[in-house]
Amino acid sequence: MPKKQFRVVFKRERCKGCELCKAFCPKKLIEMDTQVNAKGYCPARMTDQTQCIGCQSCALVCPDGAIEIYEEE
Amino acid sequence: MKPVFQYTKGMTEVSTSYCPGCTHGVAHRLIMETLDEMGLLGKTIGVAPIGCSVVAHQFMNVDMCESAHGRAPAVASGIRRVHPDKVVFTYQGDGDLASIGMGEIMHAAARGEKFSTFFINNCIYGMTGGQMAPTTLIGQRSTTCVDGRTREQAGMPLKMCEILSTLDGPAYIERVALCDPANIRKAKKAVRKAFETLLSGKGFTFVEFLSICPTNWGLTPPKAMEWLKENMMPYYPLGVYREPEVQ
């Protein structure tokens, strides 16, 4: 069976840069952007989508609904 | 692409007014996701409190009513009695529920009013700037106990689940923590059980969420999660304090 591919989408303008998703990602795939968004926070972004295991930890701890996860078909 | 996780329809598109990392957002989402999954968004009335979540009605995509300080259980009792076909819940913080609203919550629970209460316990008054709350832990610093709370001066922190579980009215009481993905999943199960017990007509249901307040604790959000586990969880043990009776 081929490995499932997931795509984590960050809503850049909703993110407040709290870094909870970064702290709880078991694969440590999330980093903070160096460019600020309109609110003035450094939003989270993915480093390597292909390594994502789709565990949803980031989306569960995100207090701002900034993360959506899709499975590639 | 097949969606695996999407922001629930139960929340509005408005960006929340909470500080970065505040678990109010997580608690809001868990409640609204559960209502959405149970198909109850159209027949739910929520009651918002005073505190950081005073504008929860802007974020929760259901009919909401705002209540005066601590009076959410009294307002919810009234709404539920006038609209027995609706699902009613209150969403309250620790300053609101355990301090000024102590009378209301105790009597609503004692009467076994048919609504759910979601209690956010973050050990501090958030909105007003980090003063000592009834739930502030012994030794914890706040702006009104700068050297840490002491038992001699302020007594012991209130354990709401334990207090309410001495009453006969409540049908279901559970304490959960919003400190990591595993506990957040458990918290969602508790929210679902609270609404299911409520819908079965057994009476008042109460879920306490141990939450973080990174801004007033003076910690980064990931460190605040650790602080919650190390300090709050030993004093406020997680678990079910009242199991709904099986009929």
mmCIF file of C-alpha atoms in Angstrom:
data_model
loop_
_atom_site.group_PDB
_atom_site.id
_atom_site.type_symbol
_atom_site.label_atom_id
_atom_site.label_comp_id
_atom_site.label_asym_id
_atom_site.label_seq_id
_atom_site.Cartn_x
_atom_site.Cartn_y
_atom_site.Cartn_z
ATOM 1 C CA MET A 1 0.000 0.000 0.000
ATOM 2 C CA PRO A 2 1.472 3.398 -0.931
ATOM 3 C CA LYS A 3 2.238 5.794 1.902
ATOM 4 C CA LYS A 4 -0.499 8.332 2.522
ATOM 5 C CA GLN A 5 0.390 11.910 1.669
ATOM 6 C CA PHE A 6 -0.986 14.744 3.753
ATOM 7 C CA ARG A 7 -1.086 18.463 3.130
ATOM 8 C CA VAL A 8 -1.168 20.826 6.105
ATOM 9 C CA VAL A 9 -2.562 24.240 5.191
ATOM 10 C CA PHE A 10 -1.872 27.177 7.493
ATOM 11 C CA LYS A 11 -4.222 30.144 7.316
ATOM 12 C CA ARG A 12 -1.528 32.761 7.562
ATOM 13 C CA GLU A 13 -3.773 35.620 8.644
ATOM 14 C CA ARG A 14 -5.503 33.648 11.439
ATOM 15 C CA CYS A 15 -2.255 32.452 13.039
ATOM 16 C CA LYS A 16 -1.081 34.280 16.183
ATOM 17 C CA GLY A 17 2.334 32.629 16.302
ATOM 18 C CA CYS A 18 1.821 30.873 19.674
ATOM 19 C CA GLU A 19 4.104 27.979 18.590
ATOM 20 C CA LEU A 20 1.898 25.290 20.163
ATOM 21 C CA CYS A 21 1.701 23.396 16.853
ATOM 22 C CA LYS A 22 5.479 23.580 16.588
ATOM 23 C CA ALA A 23 5.869 22.221 20.130
ATOM 24 C CA PHE A 24 3.482 19.288 19.636
ATOM 25 C CA CYS A 25 4.444 18.162 16.099
ATOM 26 C CA PRO A 26 5.911 14.669 16.669
ATOM 27 C CA LYS A 27 8.018 14.973 13.501
ATOM 28 C CA LYS A 28 9.143 18.565 14.209
ATOM 29 C CA LEU A 29 8.042 19.693 10.754
ATOM 30 C CA ILE A 30 6.682 23.121 11.735
ATOM 31 C CA GLU A 31 8.719 26.316 11.897
ATOM 32 C CA MET A 32 7.856 29.975 12.374
ATOM 33 C CA ASP A 33 7.990 32.380 9.434
ATOM 34 C CA THR A 34 10.392 35.311 9.681
ATOM 35 C CA GLN A 35 7.904 37.603 7.892
ATOM 36 C CA VAL A 36 5.030 38.913 10.014
ATOM 37 C CA ASN A 37 1.364 38.716 9.004
ATOM 38 C CA ALA A 38 -1.117 41.625 9.075
ATOM 39 C CA LYS A 39 -1.628 41.171 12.851
ATOM 40 C CA GLY A 40 2.116 41.437 13.428
ATOM 41 C CA TYR A 41 2.708 37.804 14.425
ATOM 42 C CA CYS A 42 5.209 35.418 12.833
ATOM 43 C CA PRO A 43 2.886 32.663 11.563
ATOM 44 C CA ALA A 44 3.684 28.946 11.479
ATOM 45 C CA ARG A 45 4.555 27.147 8.260
ATOM 46 C CA MET A 46 5.517 23.637 7.162
ATOM 47 C CA THR A 47 9.102 22.733 6.368
ATOM 48 C CA ASP A 48 8.519 19.409 4.604
ATOM 49 C CA GLN A 49 4.956 18.385 3.678
ATOM 50 C CA THR A 50 6.048 14.941 2.470
ATOM 51 C CA GLN A 51 7.125 13.863 5.983
ATOM 52 C CA CYS A 52 3.709 14.626 7.567
ATOM 53 C CA ILE A 53 2.040 11.566 9.126
ATOM 54 C CA GLY A 54 -1.404 13.216 9.398
ATOM 55 C CA CYS A 55 -1.650 12.817 13.188
ATOM 56 C CA GLN A 56 -3.613 16.109 13.516
ATOM 57 C CA SER A 57 -1.756 17.088 16.705
ATOM 58 C CA CYS A 58 -1.081 20.572 15.335
ATOM 59 C CA ALA A 59 -4.700 21.149 14.378
ATOM 60 C CA LEU A 60 -5.977 19.852 17.740
ATOM 61 C CA VAL A 61 -3.840 22.214 19.816
ATOM 62 C CA CYS A 62 -4.292 25.244 17.525
ATOM 63 C CA PRO A 63 -6.509 27.695 19.444
ATOM 64 C CA ASP A 64 -7.134 29.886 16.409
ATOM 65 C CA GLY A 65 -8.404 27.480 13.772
ATOM 66 C CA ALA A 66 -5.447 28.324 11.565
ATOM 67 C CA ILE A 67 -4.685 24.757 10.487
ATOM 68 C CA GLU A 68 -6.486 22.520 8.016
ATOM 69 C CA ILE A 69 -5.280 19.079 6.974
ATOM 70 C CA TYR A 70 -6.014 17.303 3.691
ATOM 71 C CA GLU A 71 -5.148 13.865 2.393
ATOM 72 C CA GLU A 72 -3.768 13.756 -1.134
ATOM 73 C CA GLU A 73 -5.669 11.450 -3.482
ATOM 74 C CA MET B 1 -7.828 16.485 -1.787
ATOM 75 C CA LYS B 2 -9.861 14.816 0.950
ATOM 76 C CA PRO B 3 -10.259 16.972 4.085
ATOM 77 C CA VAL B 4 -8.964 15.296 7.250
ATOM 78 C CA PHE B 5 -9.350 18.229 9.616
ATOM 79 C CA GLN B 6 -11.227 21.454 8.920
ATOM 80 C CA TYR B 7 -12.278 24.366 11.097
ATOM 81 C CA THR B 8 -15.811 23.623 12.243
ATOM 82 C CA LYS B 9 -18.875 25.398 10.858
ATOM 83 C CA GLY B 10 -19.856 25.917 14.471
ATOM 84 C CA MET B 11 -17.309 28.698 14.736
ATOM 85 C CA THR B 12 -17.681 31.967 12.862
ATOM 86 C CA GLU B 13 -14.945 33.200 10.544
ATOM 87 C CA VAL B 14 -14.166 36.027 12.985
ATOM 88 C CA SER B 15 -10.633 35.752 14.372
ATOM 89 C CA THR B 16 -10.822 35.305 18.162
ATOM 90 C CA SER B 17 -9.788 38.140 20.461
ATOM 91 C CA TYR B 18 -7.770 35.853 22.762
ATOM 92 C CA CYS B 19 -4.030 36.110 23.372
ATOM 93 C CA PRO B 20 -1.727 33.822 21.365
ATOM 94 C CA GLY B 21 -1.845 30.286 22.750
ATOM 95 C CA CYS B 22 -4.933 30.809 24.933
ATOM 96 C CA THR B 23 -6.893 27.563 25.191
ATOM 97 C CA HIS B 24 -10.231 29.391 25.145
ATOM 98 C CA GLY B 25 -9.998 28.893 21.379
ATOM 99 C CA VAL B 26 -9.560 25.134 21.811
ATOM 100 C CA ALA B 27 -12.468 24.881 24.263
ATOM 101 C CA HIS B 28 -14.716 26.924 21.932
ATOM 102 C CA ARG B 29 -13.818 24.664 19.035
ATOM 103 C CA LEU B 30 -14.426 21.415 20.955
ATOM 104 C CA ILE B 31 -17.908 22.526 22.044
ATOM 105 C CA MET B 32 -18.884 23.793 18.613
ATOM 106 C CA GLU B 33 -17.444 20.770 16.776
ATOM 107 C CA THR B 34 -19.473 18.479 19.029
ATOM 108 C CA LEU B 35 -22.684 20.465 18.460
ATOM 109 C CA ASP B 36 -22.007 20.409 14.709
ATOM 110 C CA GLU B 37 -21.406 16.634 14.690
ATOM 111 C CA MET B 38 -24.595 16.067 16.700
ATOM 112 C CA GLY B 39 -26.562 18.308 14.302
ATOM 113 C CA LEU B 40 -27.589 20.663 17.096
ATOM 114 C CA LEU B 41 -26.246 23.994 15.827
ATOM 115 C CA GLY B 42 -29.726 25.153 14.820
ATOM 116 C CA LYS B 43 -31.382 24.388 18.169
ATOM 117 C CA THR B 44 -28.729 25.463 20.645
ATOM 118 C CA ILE B 45 -28.701 28.583 22.804
ATOM 119 C CA GLY B 46 -25.460 29.464 24.558
ATOM 120 C CA VAL B 47 -24.930 31.860 27.421
ATOM 121 C CA ALA B 48 -21.671 33.835 27.458
ATOM 122 C CA PRO B 49 -20.068 35.034 30.714
ATOM 123 C CA ILE B 50 -18.047 38.006 31.839
ATOM 124 C CA GLY B 51 -14.313 37.517 31.486
ATOM 125 C CA CYS B 52 -12.003 37.000 28.528
ATOM 126 C CA SER B 53 -14.777 35.037 26.824
ATOM 127 C CA VAL B 54 -17.245 37.921 27.185
ATOM 128 C CA VAL B 55 -17.426 38.152 23.391
ATOM 129 C CA ALA B 56 -17.750 34.371 22.861
ATOM 130 C CA HIS B 57 -21.056 35.125 21.121
ATOM 131 C CA GLN B 58 -19.075 36.611 18.233
ATOM 132 C CA PHE B 59 -17.101 33.390 17.737
ATOM 133 C CA MET B 60 -19.687 30.684 18.439
ATOM 134 C CA ASN B 61 -22.005 30.198 15.500
ATOM 135 C CA VAL B 62 -25.166 29.546 17.553
ATOM 136 C CA ASP B 63 -27.740 31.784 19.195
ATOM 137 C CA MET B 64 -26.133 33.324 22.245
ATOM 138 C CA CYS B 65 -27.145 35.470 25.176
ATOM 139 C CA GLU B 66 -24.808 37.595 27.274
ATOM 140 C CA SER B 67 -25.200 37.474 31.037
ATOM 141 C CA ALA B 68 -24.085 39.685 33.907
ATOM 142 C CA HIS B 69 -21.104 38.694 36.063
ATOM 143 C CA GLY B 70 -21.542 35.075 37.163
ATOM 144 C CA ARG B 71 -25.251 35.007 36.374
ATOM 145 C CA ALA B 72 -25.002 32.731 33.326
ATOM 146 C CA PRO B 73 -26.524 29.691 35.133
ATOM 147 C CA ALA B 74 -29.533 31.789 36.221
ATOM 148 C CA VAL B 75 -30.000 33.125 32.673
ATOM 149 C CA ALA B 76 -29.603 29.615 31.225
ATOM 150 C CA SER B 77 -32.157 28.228 33.721
ATOM 151 C CA GLY B 78 -34.660 30.797 32.497
ATOM 152 C CA ILE B 79 -33.968 30.171 28.823
ATOM 153 C CA ARG B 80 -34.261 26.400 29.217
ATOM 154 C CA ARG B 81 -37.518 26.633 31.157
ATOM 155 C CA VAL B 82 -39.090 28.865 28.505
ATOM 156 C CA HIS B 83 -37.668 26.812 25.610
ATOM 157 C CA PRO B 84 -37.705 23.172 26.763
ATOM 158 C CA ASP B 85 -36.994 21.984 23.201
ATOM 159 C CA LYS B 86 -33.648 23.819 22.998
ATOM 160 C CA VAL B 87 -30.180 22.711 24.007
ATOM 161 C CA VAL B 88 -28.801 25.293 26.429
ATOM 162 C CA PHE B 89 -25.243 25.660 27.678
ATOM 163 C CA THR B 90 -23.208 28.198 29.599
ATOM 164 C CA TYR B 91 -19.536 28.898 29.035
ATOM 165 C CA GLN B 92 -17.830 30.386 32.090
ATOM 166 C CA GLY B 93 -14.375 31.146 33.410
ATOM 167 C CA ASP B 94 -13.107 30.644 36.942
ATOM 168 C CA GLY B 95 -13.469 34.259 38.051
ATOM 169 C CA ASP B 96 -17.016 34.276 36.745
ATOM 170 C CA LEU B 97 -18.204 30.863 37.956
ATOM 171 C CA ALA B 98 -16.188 30.162 41.111
ATOM 172 C CA SER B 99 -16.177 33.680 42.544
ATOM 173 C CA ILE B 100 -19.039 36.071 41.834
ATOM 174 C CA GLY B 101 -21.243 33.373 40.314
ATOM 175 C CA MET B 102 -20.789 30.757 43.037
ATOM 176 C CA GLY B 103 -24.372 31.174 44.284
ATOM 177 C CA GLU B 104 -25.885 30.828 40.831
ATOM 178 C CA ILE B 105 -23.952 27.714 39.823
ATOM 179 C CA MET B 106 -24.567 25.957 43.161
ATOM 180 C CA HIS B 107 -28.311 26.524 43.057
ATOM 181 C CA ALA B 108 -28.668 25.737 39.355
ATOM 182 C CA ALA B 109 -26.769 22.480 39.966
ATOM 183 C CA ALA B 110 -28.773 21.702 43.103
ATOM 184 C CA ARG B 111 -32.029 22.184 41.183
ATOM 185 C CA GLY B 112 -30.686 19.932 38.437
ATOM 186 C CA GLU B 113 -31.490 22.490 35.760
ATOM 187 C CA LYS B 114 -31.371 20.959 32.292
ATOM 188 C CA PHE B 115 -28.398 22.741 30.752
ATOM 189 C CA SER B 116 -24.654 22.136 30.418
ATOM 190 C CA THR B 117 -21.931 24.275 31.941
ATOM 191 C CA PHE B 118 -18.431 24.439 30.499
ATOM 192 C CA PHE B 119 -16.031 25.800 33.094
ATOM 193 C CA ILE B 120 -12.633 27.153 32.045
ATOM 194 C CA ASN B 121 -10.215 26.948 34.972
ATOM 195 C CA ASN B 122 -6.955 28.784 34.307
ATOM 196 C CA CYS B 123 -6.136 29.671 37.924
ATOM 197 C CA ILE B 124 -6.277 33.425 37.353
ATOM 198 C CA TYR B 125 -8.459 36.374 36.377
ATOM 199 C CA GLY B 126 -7.443 36.833 32.744
ATOM 200 C CA MET B 127 -9.360 39.817 31.371
ATOM 201 C CA THR B 128 -8.780 42.181 34.286
ATOM 202 C CA GLY B 129 -5.019 41.659 34.281
ATOM 203 C CA GLY B 130 -4.012 38.581 36.238
ATOM 204 C CA GLN B 131 -5.433 39.010 39.742
ATOM 205 C CA MET B 132 -5.807 36.141 42.219
ATOM 206 C CA ALA B 133 -8.866 33.986 41.476
ATOM 207 C CA PRO B 134 -10.579 31.498 43.829
ATOM 208 C CA THR B 135 -8.759 28.805 41.839
ATOM 209 C CA THR B 136 -5.254 30.335 42.028
ATOM 210 C CA LEU B 137 -2.875 27.706 43.417
ATOM 211 C CA ILE B 138 -0.984 28.026 46.700
ATOM 212 C CA GLY B 139 2.349 29.677 45.927
ATOM 213 C CA GLN B 140 1.217 30.947 42.529
ATOM 214 C CA ARG B 141 2.030 34.609 41.905
ATOM 215 C CA SER B 142 -0.539 37.071 40.601
ATOM 216 C CA THR B 143 -0.859 40.845 40.648
ATOM 217 C CA THR B 144 -2.804 40.704 43.942
ATOM 218 C CA CYS B 145 -0.547 38.108 45.595
ATOM 219 C CA VAL B 146 2.874 39.125 44.336
ATOM 220 C CA ASP B 147 4.731 36.756 46.688
ATOM 221 C CA GLY B 148 2.415 33.866 45.923
ATOM 222 C CA ARG B 149 -0.958 32.876 47.360
ATOM 223 C CA THR B 150 -0.833 31.700 50.957
ATOM 224 C CA ARG B 151 -3.305 29.527 52.813
ATOM 225 C CA GLU B 152 -3.285 31.869 55.842
ATOM 226 C CA GLN B 153 -4.363 34.875 53.816
ATOM 227 C CA ALA B 154 -6.569 33.486 51.048
ATOM 228 C CA GLY B 155 -7.446 29.917 51.988
ATOM 229 C CA MET B 156 -7.213 26.945 49.674
ATOM 230 C CA PRO B 157 -8.189 27.043 45.980
ATOM 231 C CA LEU B 158 -11.731 25.906 45.216
ATOM 232 C CA LYS B 159 -12.224 22.566 43.504
ATOM 233 C CA MET B 160 -15.498 23.073 41.678
ATOM 234 C CA CYS B 161 -15.987 19.499 40.433
ATOM 235 C CA GLU B 162 -15.588 18.127 43.958
ATOM 236 C CA ILE B 163 -17.890 20.790 45.432
ATOM 237 C CA LEU B 164 -20.620 20.190 42.844
ATOM 238 C CA SER B 165 -20.332 16.427 43.179
ATOM 239 C CA THR B 166 -21.627 16.708 46.767
ATOM 240 C CA LEU B 167 -25.000 17.808 45.347
ATOM 241 C CA ASP B 168 -27.712 15.456 44.118
ATOM 242 C CA GLY B 169 -28.745 17.622 41.150
ATOM 243 C CA PRO B 170 -25.948 17.171 38.591
ATOM 244 C CA ALA B 171 -26.163 14.191 36.238
ATOM 245 C CA TYR B 172 -22.606 14.297 34.942
ATOM 246 C CA ILE B 173 -19.436 16.016 36.156
ATOM 247 C CA GLU B 174 -15.985 15.587 34.648
ATOM 248 C CA ARG B 175 -12.662 17.433 34.775
ATOM 249 C CA VAL B 176 -10.428 17.384 31.693
ATOM 250 C CA ALA B 177 -7.259 19.226 30.678
ATOM 251 C CA LEU B 178 -6.389 21.052 27.470
ATOM 252 C CA CYS B 179 -2.654 20.457 27.809
ATOM 253 C CA ASP B 180 -1.733 18.194 24.884
ATOM 254 C CA PRO B 181 -3.378 16.513 21.854
ATOM 255 C CA ALA B 182 -4.239 13.329 23.795
ATOM 256 C CA ASN B 183 -5.996 15.229 26.580
ATOM 257 C CA ILE B 184 -7.761 17.467 24.041
ATOM 258 C CA ARG B 185 -9.213 14.340 22.405
ATOM 259 C CA LYS B 186 -10.411 13.162 25.837
ATOM 260 C CA ALA B 187 -11.887 16.613 26.491
ATOM 261 C CA LYS B 188 -13.931 16.363 23.315
ATOM 262 C CA LYS B 189 -15.341 13.009 24.457
ATOM 263 C CA ALA B 190 -16.338 14.656 27.748
ATOM 264 C CA VAL B 191 -18.104 17.480 25.879
ATOM 265 C CA ARG B 192 -19.992 14.940 23.808
ATOM 266 C CA LYS B 193 -20.993 12.963 26.897
ATOM 267 C CA ALA B 194 -22.192 16.165 28.545
ATOM 268 C CA PHE B 195 -24.512 16.974 25.628
ATOM 269 C CA GLU B 196 -25.693 13.358 25.260
ATOM 270 C CA THR B 197 -26.521 13.162 28.970
ATOM 271 C CA LEU B 198 -28.308 16.492 28.710
ATOM 272 C CA LEU B 199 -30.334 15.339 25.687
ATOM 273 C CA SER B 200 -31.376 12.170 27.505
ATOM 274 C CA GLY B 201 -33.087 14.440 30.042
ATOM 275 C CA LYS B 202 -31.046 13.362 33.067
ATOM 276 C CA GLY B 203 -30.278 16.914 34.119
ATOM 277 C CA PHE B 204 -27.416 19.312 34.753
ATOM 278 C CA THR B 205 -24.016 18.450 33.264
ATOM 279 C CA PHE B 206 -20.703 20.114 34.085
ATOM 280 C CA VAL B 207 -17.299 19.879 32.393
ATOM 281 C CA GLU B 208 -14.261 21.650 33.828
ATOM 282 C CA PHE B 209 -11.389 22.372 31.439
ATOM 283 C CA LEU B 210 -7.966 22.956 32.986
ATOM 284 C CA SER B 211 -6.636 25.714 30.739
ATOM 285 C CA ILE B 212 -3.618 27.924 30.321
ATOM 286 C CA CYS B 213 -3.221 31.692 30.523
ATOM 287 C CA PRO B 214 0.262 32.285 29.042
ATOM 288 C CA THR B 215 -0.004 36.071 29.205
ATOM 289 C CA ASN B 216 -0.843 36.354 32.910
ATOM 290 C CA TRP B 217 1.266 33.392 33.980
ATOM 291 C CA GLY B 218 4.211 35.027 32.202
ATOM 292 C CA LEU B 219 5.117 31.887 30.258
ATOM 293 C CA THR B 220 5.289 30.959 26.594
ATOM 294 C CA PRO B 221 2.313 28.809 25.511
ATOM 295 C CA PRO B 222 4.323 25.528 25.304
ATOM 296 C CA LYS B 223 5.865 26.207 28.757
ATOM 297 C CA ALA B 224 2.408 27.067 30.133
ATOM 298 C CA MET B 225 1.198 23.623 29.000
ATOM 299 C CA GLU B 226 4.058 22.068 31.006
ATOM 300 C CA TRP B 227 3.212 24.263 34.018
ATOM 301 C CA LEU B 228 -0.395 23.063 33.846
ATOM 302 C CA LYS B 229 0.706 19.423 33.920
ATOM 303 C CA GLU B 230 3.200 19.926 36.750
ATOM 304 C CA ASN B 231 1.179 22.222 39.008
ATOM 305 C CA MET B 232 -2.513 22.164 38.210
ATOM 306 C CA MET B 233 -3.059 18.472 37.513
ATOM 307 C CA PRO B 234 -1.835 17.261 40.951
ATOM 308 C CA TYR B 235 -4.185 19.682 42.765
ATOM 309 C CA TYR B 236 -7.097 19.347 40.331
ATOM 310 C CA PRO B 237 -7.187 15.599 39.543
ATOM 311 C CA LEU B 238 -8.715 14.712 36.178
ATOM 312 C CA GLY B 239 -11.594 12.304 36.004
ATOM 313 C CA VAL B 240 -15.314 11.710 36.170
ATOM 314 C CA TYR B 241 -16.883 12.979 39.405
ATOM 315 C CA ARG B 242 -20.467 12.012 38.599
ATOM 316 C CA GLU B 243 -21.303 9.274 36.147
ATOM 317 C CA PRO B 244 -24.753 9.476 34.524
ATOM 318 C CA GLU B 245 -27.064 6.777 35.860
ATOM 319 C CA VAL B 246 -27.753 3.977 33.414
ATOM 320 C CA GLN B 247 -31.463 3.412 32.981
#
